[in-house]
Each structure stands twice: as C-alpha cells, then as structure tokens.
Short mmCIF file of C-alpha atoms and ligand atoms in Angstrom, two decimals:
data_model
loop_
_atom_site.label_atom_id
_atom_site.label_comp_id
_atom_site.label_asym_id
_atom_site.label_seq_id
_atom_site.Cartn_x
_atom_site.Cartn_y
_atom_site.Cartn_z
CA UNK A 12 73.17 -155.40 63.42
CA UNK A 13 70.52 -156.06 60.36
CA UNK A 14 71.88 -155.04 57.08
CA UNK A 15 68.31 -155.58 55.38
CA UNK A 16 66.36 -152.53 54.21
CA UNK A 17 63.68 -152.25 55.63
CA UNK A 18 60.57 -152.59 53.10
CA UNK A 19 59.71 -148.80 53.00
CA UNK A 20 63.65 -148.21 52.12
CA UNK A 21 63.04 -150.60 49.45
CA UNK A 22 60.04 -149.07 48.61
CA UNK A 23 61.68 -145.51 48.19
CA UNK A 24 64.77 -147.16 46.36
CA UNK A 25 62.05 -148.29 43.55
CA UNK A 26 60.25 -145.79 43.55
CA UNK A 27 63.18 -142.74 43.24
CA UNK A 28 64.77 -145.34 40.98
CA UNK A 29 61.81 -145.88 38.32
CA UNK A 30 61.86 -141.85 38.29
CA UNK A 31 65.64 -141.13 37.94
CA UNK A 32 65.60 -143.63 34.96
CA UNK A 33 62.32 -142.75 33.29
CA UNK A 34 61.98 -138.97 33.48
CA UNK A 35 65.94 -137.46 34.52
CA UNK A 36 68.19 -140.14 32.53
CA UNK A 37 67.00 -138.89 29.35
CA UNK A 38 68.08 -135.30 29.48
CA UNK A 39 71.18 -135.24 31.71
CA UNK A 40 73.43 -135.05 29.05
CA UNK A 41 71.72 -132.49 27.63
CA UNK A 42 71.03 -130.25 30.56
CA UNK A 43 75.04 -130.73 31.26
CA UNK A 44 75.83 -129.95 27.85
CA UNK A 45 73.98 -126.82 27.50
CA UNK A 46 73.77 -125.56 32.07
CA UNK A 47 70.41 -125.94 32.11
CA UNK A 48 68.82 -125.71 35.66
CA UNK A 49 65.24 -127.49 34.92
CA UNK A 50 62.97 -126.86 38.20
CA UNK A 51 60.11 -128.64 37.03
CA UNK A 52 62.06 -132.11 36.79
CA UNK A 53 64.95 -131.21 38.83
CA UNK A 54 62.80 -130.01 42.38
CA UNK A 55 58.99 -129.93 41.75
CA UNK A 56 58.88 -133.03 40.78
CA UNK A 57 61.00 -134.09 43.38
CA UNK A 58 58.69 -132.21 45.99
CA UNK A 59 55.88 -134.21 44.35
CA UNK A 60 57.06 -137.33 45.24
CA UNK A 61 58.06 -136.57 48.91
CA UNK A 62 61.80 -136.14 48.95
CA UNK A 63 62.09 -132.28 49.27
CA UNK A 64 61.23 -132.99 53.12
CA UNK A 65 62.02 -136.88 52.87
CA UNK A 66 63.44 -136.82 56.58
CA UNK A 67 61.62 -134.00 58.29
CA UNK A 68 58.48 -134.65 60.80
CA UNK A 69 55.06 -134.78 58.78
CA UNK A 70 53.70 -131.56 61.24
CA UNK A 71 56.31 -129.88 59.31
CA UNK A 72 55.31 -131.32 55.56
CA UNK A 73 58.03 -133.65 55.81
CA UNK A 74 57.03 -137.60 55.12
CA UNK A 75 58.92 -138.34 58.75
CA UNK A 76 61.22 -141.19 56.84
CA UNK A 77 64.88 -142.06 57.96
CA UNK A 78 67.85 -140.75 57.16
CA UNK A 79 68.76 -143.98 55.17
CA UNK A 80 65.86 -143.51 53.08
CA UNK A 81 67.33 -139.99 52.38
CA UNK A 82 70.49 -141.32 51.48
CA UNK A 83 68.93 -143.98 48.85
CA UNK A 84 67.20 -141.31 47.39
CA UNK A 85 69.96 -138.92 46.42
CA UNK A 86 72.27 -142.00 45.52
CA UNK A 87 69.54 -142.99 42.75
CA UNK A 88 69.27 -139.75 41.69
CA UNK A 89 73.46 -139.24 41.29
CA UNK A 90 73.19 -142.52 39.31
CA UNK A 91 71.72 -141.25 36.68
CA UNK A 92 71.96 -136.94 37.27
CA UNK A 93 74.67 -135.89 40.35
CA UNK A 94 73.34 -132.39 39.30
CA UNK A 95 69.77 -133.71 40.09
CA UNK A 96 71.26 -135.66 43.38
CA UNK A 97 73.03 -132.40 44.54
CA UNK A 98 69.66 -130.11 44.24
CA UNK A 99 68.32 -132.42 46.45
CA UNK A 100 71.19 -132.48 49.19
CA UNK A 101 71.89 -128.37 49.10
CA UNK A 102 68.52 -127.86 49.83
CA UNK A 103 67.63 -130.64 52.47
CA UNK A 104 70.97 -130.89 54.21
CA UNK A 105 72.22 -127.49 53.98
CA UNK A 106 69.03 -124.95 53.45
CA UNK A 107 66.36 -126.86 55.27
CA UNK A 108 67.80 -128.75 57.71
CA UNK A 109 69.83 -125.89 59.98
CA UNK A 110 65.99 -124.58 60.19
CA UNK A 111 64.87 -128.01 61.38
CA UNK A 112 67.82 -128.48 63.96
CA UNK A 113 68.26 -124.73 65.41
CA UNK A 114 64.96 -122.63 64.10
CA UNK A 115 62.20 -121.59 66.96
CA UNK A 116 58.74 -122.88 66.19
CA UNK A 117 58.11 -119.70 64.29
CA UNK A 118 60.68 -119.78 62.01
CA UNK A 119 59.91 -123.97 61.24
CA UNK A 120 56.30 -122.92 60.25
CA UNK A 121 57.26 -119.51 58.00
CA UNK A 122 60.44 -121.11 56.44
CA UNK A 123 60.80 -125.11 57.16
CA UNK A 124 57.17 -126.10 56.20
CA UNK A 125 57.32 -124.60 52.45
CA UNK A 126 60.69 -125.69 52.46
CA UNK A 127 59.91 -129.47 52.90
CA UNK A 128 56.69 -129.45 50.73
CA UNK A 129 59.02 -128.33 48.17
CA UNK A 130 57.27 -125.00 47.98
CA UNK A 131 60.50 -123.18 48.34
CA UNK A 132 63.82 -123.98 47.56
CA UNK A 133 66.44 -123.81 50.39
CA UNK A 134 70.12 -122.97 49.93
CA UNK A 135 73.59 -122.66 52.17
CA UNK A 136 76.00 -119.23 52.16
CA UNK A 137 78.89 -120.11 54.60
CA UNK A 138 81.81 -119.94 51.68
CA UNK A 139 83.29 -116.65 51.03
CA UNK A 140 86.39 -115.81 48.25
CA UNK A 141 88.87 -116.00 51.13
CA UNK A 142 86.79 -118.45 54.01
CA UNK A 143 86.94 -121.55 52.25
CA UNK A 144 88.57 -124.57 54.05
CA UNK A 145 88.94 -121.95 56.98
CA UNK A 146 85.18 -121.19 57.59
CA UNK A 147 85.81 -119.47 60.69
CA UNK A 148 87.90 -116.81 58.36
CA UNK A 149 84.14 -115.37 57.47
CA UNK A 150 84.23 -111.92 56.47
CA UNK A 151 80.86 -111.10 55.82
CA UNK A 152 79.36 -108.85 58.43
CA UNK A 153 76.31 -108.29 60.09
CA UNK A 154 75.27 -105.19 62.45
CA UNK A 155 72.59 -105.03 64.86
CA UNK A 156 70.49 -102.00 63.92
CA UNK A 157 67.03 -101.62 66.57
CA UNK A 158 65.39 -104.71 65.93
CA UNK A 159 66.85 -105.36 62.29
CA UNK A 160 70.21 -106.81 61.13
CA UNK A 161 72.33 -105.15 58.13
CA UNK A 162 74.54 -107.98 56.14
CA UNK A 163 77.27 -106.53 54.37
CA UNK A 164 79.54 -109.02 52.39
CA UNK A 165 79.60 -111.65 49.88
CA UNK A 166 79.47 -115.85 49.30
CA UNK A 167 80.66 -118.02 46.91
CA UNK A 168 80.02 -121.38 45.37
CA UNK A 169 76.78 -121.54 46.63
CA UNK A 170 74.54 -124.51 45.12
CA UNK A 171 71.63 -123.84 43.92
CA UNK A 172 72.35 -119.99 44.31
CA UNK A 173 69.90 -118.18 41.92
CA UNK A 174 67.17 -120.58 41.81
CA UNK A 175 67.09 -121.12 45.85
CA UNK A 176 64.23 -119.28 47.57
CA UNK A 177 65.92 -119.78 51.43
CA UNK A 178 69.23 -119.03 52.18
CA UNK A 179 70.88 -119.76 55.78
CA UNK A 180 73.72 -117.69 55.55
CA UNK A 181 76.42 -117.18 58.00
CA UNK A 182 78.31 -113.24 59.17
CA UNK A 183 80.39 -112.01 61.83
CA UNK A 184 78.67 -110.21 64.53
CA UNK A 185 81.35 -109.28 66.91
CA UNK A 186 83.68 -107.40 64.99
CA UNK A 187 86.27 -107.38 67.90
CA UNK A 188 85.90 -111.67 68.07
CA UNK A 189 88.39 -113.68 66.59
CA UNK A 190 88.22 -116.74 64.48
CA UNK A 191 84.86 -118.64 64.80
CA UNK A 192 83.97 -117.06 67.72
CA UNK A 193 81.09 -114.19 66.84
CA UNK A 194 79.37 -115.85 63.72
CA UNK A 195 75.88 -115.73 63.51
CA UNK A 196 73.35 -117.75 61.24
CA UNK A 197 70.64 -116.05 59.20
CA UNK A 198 67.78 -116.70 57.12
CA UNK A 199 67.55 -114.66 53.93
CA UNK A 200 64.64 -114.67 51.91
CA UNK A 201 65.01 -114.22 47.81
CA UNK A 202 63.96 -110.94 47.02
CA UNK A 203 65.10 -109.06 50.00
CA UNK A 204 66.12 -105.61 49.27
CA UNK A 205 70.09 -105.43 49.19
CA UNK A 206 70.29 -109.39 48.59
CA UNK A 207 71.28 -109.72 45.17
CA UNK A 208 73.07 -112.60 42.99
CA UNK A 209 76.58 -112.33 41.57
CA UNK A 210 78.94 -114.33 38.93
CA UNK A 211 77.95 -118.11 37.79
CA UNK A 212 80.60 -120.51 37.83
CA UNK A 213 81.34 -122.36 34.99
CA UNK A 214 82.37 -125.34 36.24
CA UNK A 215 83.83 -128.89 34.93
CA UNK A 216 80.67 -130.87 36.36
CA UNK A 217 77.16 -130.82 37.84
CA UNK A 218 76.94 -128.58 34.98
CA UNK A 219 73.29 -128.49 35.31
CA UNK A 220 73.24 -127.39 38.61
CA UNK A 221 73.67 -123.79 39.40
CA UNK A 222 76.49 -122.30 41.07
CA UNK A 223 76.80 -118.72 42.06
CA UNK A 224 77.85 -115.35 44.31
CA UNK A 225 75.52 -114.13 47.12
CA UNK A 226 76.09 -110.06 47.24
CA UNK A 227 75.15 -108.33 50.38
CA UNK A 228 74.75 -104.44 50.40
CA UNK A 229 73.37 -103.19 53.25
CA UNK A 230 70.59 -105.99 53.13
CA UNK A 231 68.34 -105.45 55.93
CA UNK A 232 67.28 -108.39 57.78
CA UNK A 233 64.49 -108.91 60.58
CA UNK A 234 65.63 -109.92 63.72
CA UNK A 235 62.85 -113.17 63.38
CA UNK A 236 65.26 -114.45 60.69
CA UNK A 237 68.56 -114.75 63.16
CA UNK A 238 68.69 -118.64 63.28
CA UNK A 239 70.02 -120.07 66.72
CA UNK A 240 71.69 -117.83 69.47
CA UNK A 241 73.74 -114.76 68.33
CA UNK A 242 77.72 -115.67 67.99
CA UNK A 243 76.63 -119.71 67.98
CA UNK A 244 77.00 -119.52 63.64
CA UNK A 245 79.49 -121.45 63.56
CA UNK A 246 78.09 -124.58 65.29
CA UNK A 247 75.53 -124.09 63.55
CA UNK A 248 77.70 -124.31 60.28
CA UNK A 249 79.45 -127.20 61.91
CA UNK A 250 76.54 -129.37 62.81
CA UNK A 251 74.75 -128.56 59.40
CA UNK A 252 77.62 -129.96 57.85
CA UNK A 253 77.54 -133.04 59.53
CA UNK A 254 74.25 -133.97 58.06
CA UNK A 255 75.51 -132.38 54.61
CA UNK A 256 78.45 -134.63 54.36
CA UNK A 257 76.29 -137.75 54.19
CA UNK A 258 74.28 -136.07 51.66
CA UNK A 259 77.26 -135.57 49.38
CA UNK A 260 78.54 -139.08 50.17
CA UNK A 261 75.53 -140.56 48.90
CA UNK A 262 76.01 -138.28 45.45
CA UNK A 263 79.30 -139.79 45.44
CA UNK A 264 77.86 -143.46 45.84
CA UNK A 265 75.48 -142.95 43.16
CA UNK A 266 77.69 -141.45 40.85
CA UNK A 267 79.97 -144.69 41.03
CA UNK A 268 77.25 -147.18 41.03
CA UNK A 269 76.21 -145.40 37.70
CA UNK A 270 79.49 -145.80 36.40
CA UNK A 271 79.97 -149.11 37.43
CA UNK A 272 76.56 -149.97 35.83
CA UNK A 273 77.23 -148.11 32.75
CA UNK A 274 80.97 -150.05 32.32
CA UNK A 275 79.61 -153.51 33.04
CA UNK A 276 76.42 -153.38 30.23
CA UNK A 277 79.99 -151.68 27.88
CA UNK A 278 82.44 -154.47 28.65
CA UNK A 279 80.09 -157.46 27.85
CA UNK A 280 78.90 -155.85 24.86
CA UNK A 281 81.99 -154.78 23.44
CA UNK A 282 84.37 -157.44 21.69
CA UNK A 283 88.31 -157.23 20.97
CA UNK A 284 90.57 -160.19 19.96
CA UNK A 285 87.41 -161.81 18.80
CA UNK A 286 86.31 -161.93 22.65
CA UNK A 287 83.65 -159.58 24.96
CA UNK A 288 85.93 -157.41 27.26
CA UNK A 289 84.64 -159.91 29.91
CA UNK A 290 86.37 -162.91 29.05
CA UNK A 291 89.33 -161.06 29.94
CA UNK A 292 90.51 -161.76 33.74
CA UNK A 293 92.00 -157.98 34.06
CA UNK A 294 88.79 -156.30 32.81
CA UNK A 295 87.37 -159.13 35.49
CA UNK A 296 89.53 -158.09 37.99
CA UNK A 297 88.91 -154.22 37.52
CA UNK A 298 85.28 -155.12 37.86
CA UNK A 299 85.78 -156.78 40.99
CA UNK A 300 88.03 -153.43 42.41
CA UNK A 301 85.39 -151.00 41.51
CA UNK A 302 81.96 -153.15 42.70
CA UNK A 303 84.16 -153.96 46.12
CA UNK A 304 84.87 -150.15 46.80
CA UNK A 305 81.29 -148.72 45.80
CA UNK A 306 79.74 -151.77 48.19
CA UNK A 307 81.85 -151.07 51.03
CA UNK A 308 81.12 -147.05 50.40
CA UNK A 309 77.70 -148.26 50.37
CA UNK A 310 77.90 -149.61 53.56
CA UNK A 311 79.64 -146.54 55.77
CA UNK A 312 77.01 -144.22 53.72
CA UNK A 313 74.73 -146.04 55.34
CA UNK A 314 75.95 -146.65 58.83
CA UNK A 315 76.49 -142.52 58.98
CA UNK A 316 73.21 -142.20 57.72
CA UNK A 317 71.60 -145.12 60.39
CA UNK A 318 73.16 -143.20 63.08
CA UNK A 319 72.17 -139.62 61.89
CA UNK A 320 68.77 -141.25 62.63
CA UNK A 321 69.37 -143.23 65.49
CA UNK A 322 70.34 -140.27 67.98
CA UNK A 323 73.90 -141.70 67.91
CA UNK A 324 77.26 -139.04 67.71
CA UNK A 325 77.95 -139.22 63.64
CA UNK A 326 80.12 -136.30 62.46
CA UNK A 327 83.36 -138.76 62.35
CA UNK A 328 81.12 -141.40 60.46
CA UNK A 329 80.05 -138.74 58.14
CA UNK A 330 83.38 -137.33 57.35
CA UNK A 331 84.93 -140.74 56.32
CA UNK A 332 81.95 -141.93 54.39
CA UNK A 333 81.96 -138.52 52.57
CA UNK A 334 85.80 -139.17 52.87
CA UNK A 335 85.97 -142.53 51.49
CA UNK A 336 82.84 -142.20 48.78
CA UNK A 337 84.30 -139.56 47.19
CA UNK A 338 87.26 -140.83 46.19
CA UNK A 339 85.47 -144.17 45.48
CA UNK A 340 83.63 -142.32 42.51
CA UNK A 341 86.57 -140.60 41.53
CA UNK A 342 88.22 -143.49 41.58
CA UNK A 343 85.73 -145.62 39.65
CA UNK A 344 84.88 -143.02 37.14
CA UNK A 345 88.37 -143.06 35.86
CA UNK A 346 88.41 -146.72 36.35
CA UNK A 347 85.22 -146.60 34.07
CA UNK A 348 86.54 -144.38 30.90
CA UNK A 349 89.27 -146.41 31.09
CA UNK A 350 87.49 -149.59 30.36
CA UNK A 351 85.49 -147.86 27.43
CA UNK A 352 88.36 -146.61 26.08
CA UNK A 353 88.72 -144.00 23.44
CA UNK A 354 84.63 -143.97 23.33
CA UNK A 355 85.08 -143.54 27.12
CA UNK A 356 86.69 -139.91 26.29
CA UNK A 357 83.19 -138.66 24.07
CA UNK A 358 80.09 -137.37 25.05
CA UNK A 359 78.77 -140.42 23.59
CA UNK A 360 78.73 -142.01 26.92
CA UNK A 361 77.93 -141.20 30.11
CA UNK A 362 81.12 -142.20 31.98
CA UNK A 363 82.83 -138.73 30.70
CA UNK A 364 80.23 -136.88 32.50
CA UNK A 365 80.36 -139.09 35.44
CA UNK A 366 84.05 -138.33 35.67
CA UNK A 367 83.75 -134.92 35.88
CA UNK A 368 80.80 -135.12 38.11
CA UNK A 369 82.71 -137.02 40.24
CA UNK A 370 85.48 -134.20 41.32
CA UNK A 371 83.68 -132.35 42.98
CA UNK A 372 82.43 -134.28 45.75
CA UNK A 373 86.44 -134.55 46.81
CA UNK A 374 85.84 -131.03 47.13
CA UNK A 375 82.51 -129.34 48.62
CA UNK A 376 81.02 -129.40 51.73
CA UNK A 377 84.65 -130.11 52.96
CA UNK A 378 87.32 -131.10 50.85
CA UNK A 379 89.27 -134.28 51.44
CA UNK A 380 91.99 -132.58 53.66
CA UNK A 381 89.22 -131.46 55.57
CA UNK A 382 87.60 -134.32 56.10
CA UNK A 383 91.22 -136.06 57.20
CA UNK A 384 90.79 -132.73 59.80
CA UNK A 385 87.97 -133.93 61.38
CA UNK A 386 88.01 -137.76 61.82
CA UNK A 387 91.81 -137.36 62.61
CA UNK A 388 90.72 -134.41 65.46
CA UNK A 389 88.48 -137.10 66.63
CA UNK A 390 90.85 -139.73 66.77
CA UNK A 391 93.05 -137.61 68.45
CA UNK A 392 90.65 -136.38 71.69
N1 LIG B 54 79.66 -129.98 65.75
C1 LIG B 54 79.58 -129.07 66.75
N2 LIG B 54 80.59 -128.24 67.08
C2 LIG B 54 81.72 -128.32 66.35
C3 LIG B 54 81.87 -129.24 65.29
C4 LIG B 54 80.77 -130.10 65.02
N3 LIG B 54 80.83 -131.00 64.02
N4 LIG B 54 83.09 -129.09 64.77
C5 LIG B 54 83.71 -128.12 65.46
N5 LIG B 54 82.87 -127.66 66.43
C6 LIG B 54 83.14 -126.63 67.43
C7 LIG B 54 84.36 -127.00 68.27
O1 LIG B 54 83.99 -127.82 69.34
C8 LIG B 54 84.85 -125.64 68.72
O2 LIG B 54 84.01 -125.20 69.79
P1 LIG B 54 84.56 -124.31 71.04
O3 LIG B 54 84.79 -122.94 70.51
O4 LIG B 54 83.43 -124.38 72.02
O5 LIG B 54 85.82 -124.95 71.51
C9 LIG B 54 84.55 -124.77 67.53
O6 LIG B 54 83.51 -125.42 66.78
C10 LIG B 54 85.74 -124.55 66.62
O7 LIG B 54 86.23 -125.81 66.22
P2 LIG B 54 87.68 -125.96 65.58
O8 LIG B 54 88.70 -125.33 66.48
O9 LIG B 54 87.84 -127.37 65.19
O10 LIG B 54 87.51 -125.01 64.29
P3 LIG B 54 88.49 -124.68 63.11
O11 LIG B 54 88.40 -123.22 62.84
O12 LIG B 54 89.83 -125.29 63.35
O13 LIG B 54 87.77 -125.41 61.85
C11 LIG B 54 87.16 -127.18 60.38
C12 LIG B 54 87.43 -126.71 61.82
C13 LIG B 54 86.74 -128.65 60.51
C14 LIG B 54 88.40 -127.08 59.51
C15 LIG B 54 86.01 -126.33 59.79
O14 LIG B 54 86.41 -125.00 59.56
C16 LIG B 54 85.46 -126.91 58.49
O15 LIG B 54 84.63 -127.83 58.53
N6 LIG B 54 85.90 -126.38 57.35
C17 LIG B 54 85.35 -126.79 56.07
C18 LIG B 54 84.19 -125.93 55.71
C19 LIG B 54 83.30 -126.60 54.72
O16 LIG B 54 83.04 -127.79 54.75
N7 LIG B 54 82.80 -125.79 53.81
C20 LIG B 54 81.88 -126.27 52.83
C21 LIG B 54 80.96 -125.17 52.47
S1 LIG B 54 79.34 -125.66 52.10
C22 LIG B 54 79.35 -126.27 50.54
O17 LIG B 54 80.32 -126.68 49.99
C23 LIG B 54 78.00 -126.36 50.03
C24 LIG B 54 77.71 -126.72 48.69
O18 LIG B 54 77.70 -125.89 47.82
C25 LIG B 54 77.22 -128.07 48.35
#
C-alpha cells in the first residue's frame, strides 16, 4: 500500500489549489452573502482547467485522470468555496457520470462529451417532496407514448437546478410495480417543452450554489434520451450514488481542512492572558482533535476514491467516508467558531460560513442514517 501521491495528484492539488485561493477565496463570502451563482468562476473556469471531465476518458473530452485526483480537486475547492466544490461534484458525479457508466455510445457523444469539456452543465433529479431517504417512493411518472416518453411529476433539492443544462432524472414506468422496481432513468435537456423550473431554496449554506424544483407537465421526451434499460432506474440511482458520495465526502474534507487552516493562523495570532491562544495546552489539544479527524477522513476519502478507480467493490467505502467526513466538518467547524470565539459568530470570518456549509453534507446525497443503512446492510450480508 503507497500512501504517496503520485506527482500528477500533486500536480492537480497545486494547481486547483493556486486557483481556489487566487480567483474563488476572494468572493465566497460575498457570493454567500448575496446567492450569487457565478458561472464564469464557478464552472467555466473550472472546465478551462480540466476538472469538468477530470475522471472521464480523453475520447470523451475528459483528461482520463483518477478518481483521487477528482477527489483533491473538489476538497481544494470546499476549502476555500463548498458552493464552488459542490458545482463540481453535482455535475461530475451525479449529471455526467450516470451517462458515462450506463449511456450507449450515442448518448456519451450527444450528452457526455459537452458535458466533460464543460460545455454543458450536468445535474441529478432523483428527490421528490415525499421520495427523499426512500428513493424508491418516486412518484414522478413517465408513459411510453410511440417512440416518445411523457414525464409527469416533480423534483426537489436539485443542485445546480436552474443553471444545469443535463438533467438525469429518474420516473416510474410501471405504474402497477411496487417500490423500486419500475424506475427508469432519463436524460432531459434544458429547454425541453413541458420541463420547467420551480421554487429556490433558501437555504442555511452553499448559499451560492443553486438549489431548486424540477416541474414536469407532460414533457415529452425522445426515446434516445432513456438512460440504461427500462425499469433498471433505480440501480442506476444506486450506483450513481456511489460515486456521488465520495464526491460529497471530499466537500466535507475540504470544508474542515479550511476550517482547521483558518483556526490555526486565528489561535497563534490572537492573545488572551497576555499569551497567543497557542500556549494554551487545551486550545493545543483541540488542535490536535480536529487535524487527527480531518487526516484520518483524508485517508478513507481517499481509499474510496483509490478503489472507485481501481475496479475494486466501493459503495461501503464510500458511504463511511461520506459517513465519517461529514461529521468530521461538522464537527470541526463548530470546533473552529468555538476557538474564535465571539468573532467566530460574525461574518467577519470564514468559520461561520464554514459551519453552515458544513450541515449539509450530513444530509445530501444520503443523509447520515442512510449512510448507517448501507455499510450496516453490507455488514450484515
Ligand atoms: N448498487 C447497485 N444496486 C444497488 C445498490 C448499489 N449501491 N444499492 C441497492 N441496490 C439494489 C439492491 O441490490 C436491490 O436490488 P434487487 O431488486 O435486485 O434485489 C435494489 O437496489 C433495492 O435495494 P434496497 O432493498 O436496499 O432498497 P431500499 O428501497 O431499501 O433503499 C436505500 C435503499 C439505501 C435506503 C436507498 O433508497 C438510498 O440510497 N436512499 C437515499 C437516497 C439518496 O441518497 N438521495 C440523495 C439524492 S441526490 C442529492 O442529494 C443530490 C444533490 O443535490 C447533491
């Protein structure tokens, strides 16, 4: 087992690094403040420097790197921006990447290709106001008519709803099937007549990164867009989730390495009893908690993301390093406004955005629950 990166890792680590700090640092509070969605930094630039399609072959515009590589690069970008880190993730994990695992060689060169150059924006509909947790409780329905499919229904939550240009969306086709059985995955293209966009959350973090409903009224779909077998949706879901949980575990990881970053510069700077915050053992010790958990979060972010690449089984090692990295930032945010105190509790640092950042990657793509679902269904077979 080598625990070096390799030197295009590092490569891609100073590279997405000198980026997050130099051109998406300086307006995160600011696009948080006011819910500003900025493309041009927040995806074109992104596409510019390969990360759109970071893990996707090049004969599909991807730059063919590893999954780890992926993973560095939306944990540098949550450093500084988790609305910035999450762009990235909805649309590689959960818009692109179902395209990549299940799409015919058609439907990789109409939707993947633009999709990976960063051309087109790719987003994820599987949520609906009552098919949360339960995904197999979808309600949205789709109905073969000749060659076409009409999707009637709606979606919620979805990231990067709005701005997204690809959306693989999931509705029952066998009204008489039960459960998960009869879900089928679709491609829906912004702009389709009948496919329309609903109410934006306001939320408590990744303020910056747009949230919203997917309405269906009698949208009309070609068949070409039905992703994977008819009734198979819900693997589909399933396995796309697998991928997206280590791209949310890697938000996580970022956010608490920012926080951690942000609290150490604070605590030797700052000075109480006519001492820095440093020379006291329990700030020492706190330090020592919160670098301990986002190092060993660091290291099963990685091992899900080494064996996403590596052909290896990984949905149990992505639920507990989503599992486990997620409550790691929550955990370290607090940890972090804590140790700056009442300045902590302000806008005037970046720990109070971190915080709420933090919350919700106990929550999407799986909450923790569900996460304790799958690796203890595992552990159980
Ligand atoms: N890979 C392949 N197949 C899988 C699978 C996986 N990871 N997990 C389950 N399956 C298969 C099972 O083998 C089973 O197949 P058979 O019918 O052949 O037996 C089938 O799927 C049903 O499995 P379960 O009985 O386990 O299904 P369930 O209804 O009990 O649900 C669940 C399981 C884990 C709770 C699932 O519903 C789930 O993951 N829920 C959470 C949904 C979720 O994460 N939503 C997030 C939305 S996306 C989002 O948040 C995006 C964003 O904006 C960032």
């Amino acid at each position: 087992m080598n625990f070096e990166l390799t030197e295009e890792q590092n490569l891609i680590r100073d590279m997405v690094r000198s980026f997050a700090e130099a051109e998406v640092a300086p307006t995160a509070d600011e696009r948080d403040e006011n819910e500003l969605f900025d493309r041009e930094l927040m995806f074109s630039r992104l596409a510019e420097l390969g990360l759109t399609g970071i893990v996707f072959p090049e004969e599909y515009g991807g730059a063919g790197a590893d999954y780890i590589s992926y993973a560095i690069a939306v944990e540098e970008l949550s450093r500084v921006c988790a609305s910035t880190g999450v762009t990235l993730s909805a649309h590689l994990s959960l818009g692109s990447n179902p395209i990549y695992l299940f799409g015919s060689e058609e439907q990789k060169k109409t939707f993947l290709t633009p999709l990976a150059q960063g051309e087109t924006m790719g987003a994820f509909g599987l949520t609906e106001p009552s098919a949360g947790s339960d995904a197999g409780g979808t309600k949205t329905y789709g109905v073969r008519d000749g060659d076409d499919w009409i999707i009637n229904g709606s979606k919620v939550f979805i990231t990067n709803g709005g701005e997204a240009d690809t959306y693989v969306i999931f509705a029952r086709t066998d009204k008489d099937a039960q459960k998960h059985h009869g879900i089928s995955a679709f491609i829906v293209e912004k702009g389709t007549p009948g496919f329309t966009f609903g109410k934006k959350e306001k939320k408590m973090g990744i303020r910056s990164s747009p949230t919203l409903e997917l309405v269906f009224e009698n949208c009309r779909i070609p068949g070409f867009n039905l992703l994977g077998e008819e009734g198979q949706g819900f693997k589909v879901a399933m396995k796309t989730l697998d991928g997206g949980r280590i791209g949310i575990a890697s938000q996580a990881l970022g956010i608490a390495q920012g926080a951690l970053d942000a609290t150490r510069a604070y605590v030797k700077e700052r000075e109480q009893f006519n001492r820095p915050l440093t020379a006291f053992q329990g700030v020492q010790f706190q330090l020592a908690d919160m670098a301990t958990q986002v190092e060993a979060a660091r290291f099963m972010v990685y091992n899900a993301a080494y064996r996403a690449s590596s052909g290896l089984a990984y949905s149990q090692e992505s639920a507990m390093a989503k599992l486990f990295a997620s409550e790691t930032a929550m955990k370290v945010t607090t940890q972090a406004v804590q140790l700056h105190g009442g300045y902590g509790y302000t806008r005037e640092f970046p720990v109070e955005r971190m915080m709420r950042d933090a919350k919700i990657t106990e929550i999407y793509e799986g909450t923790s629950e569900i996460q304790r679902v799958v690796i203890g269904a595992a552990l159980a077979r």
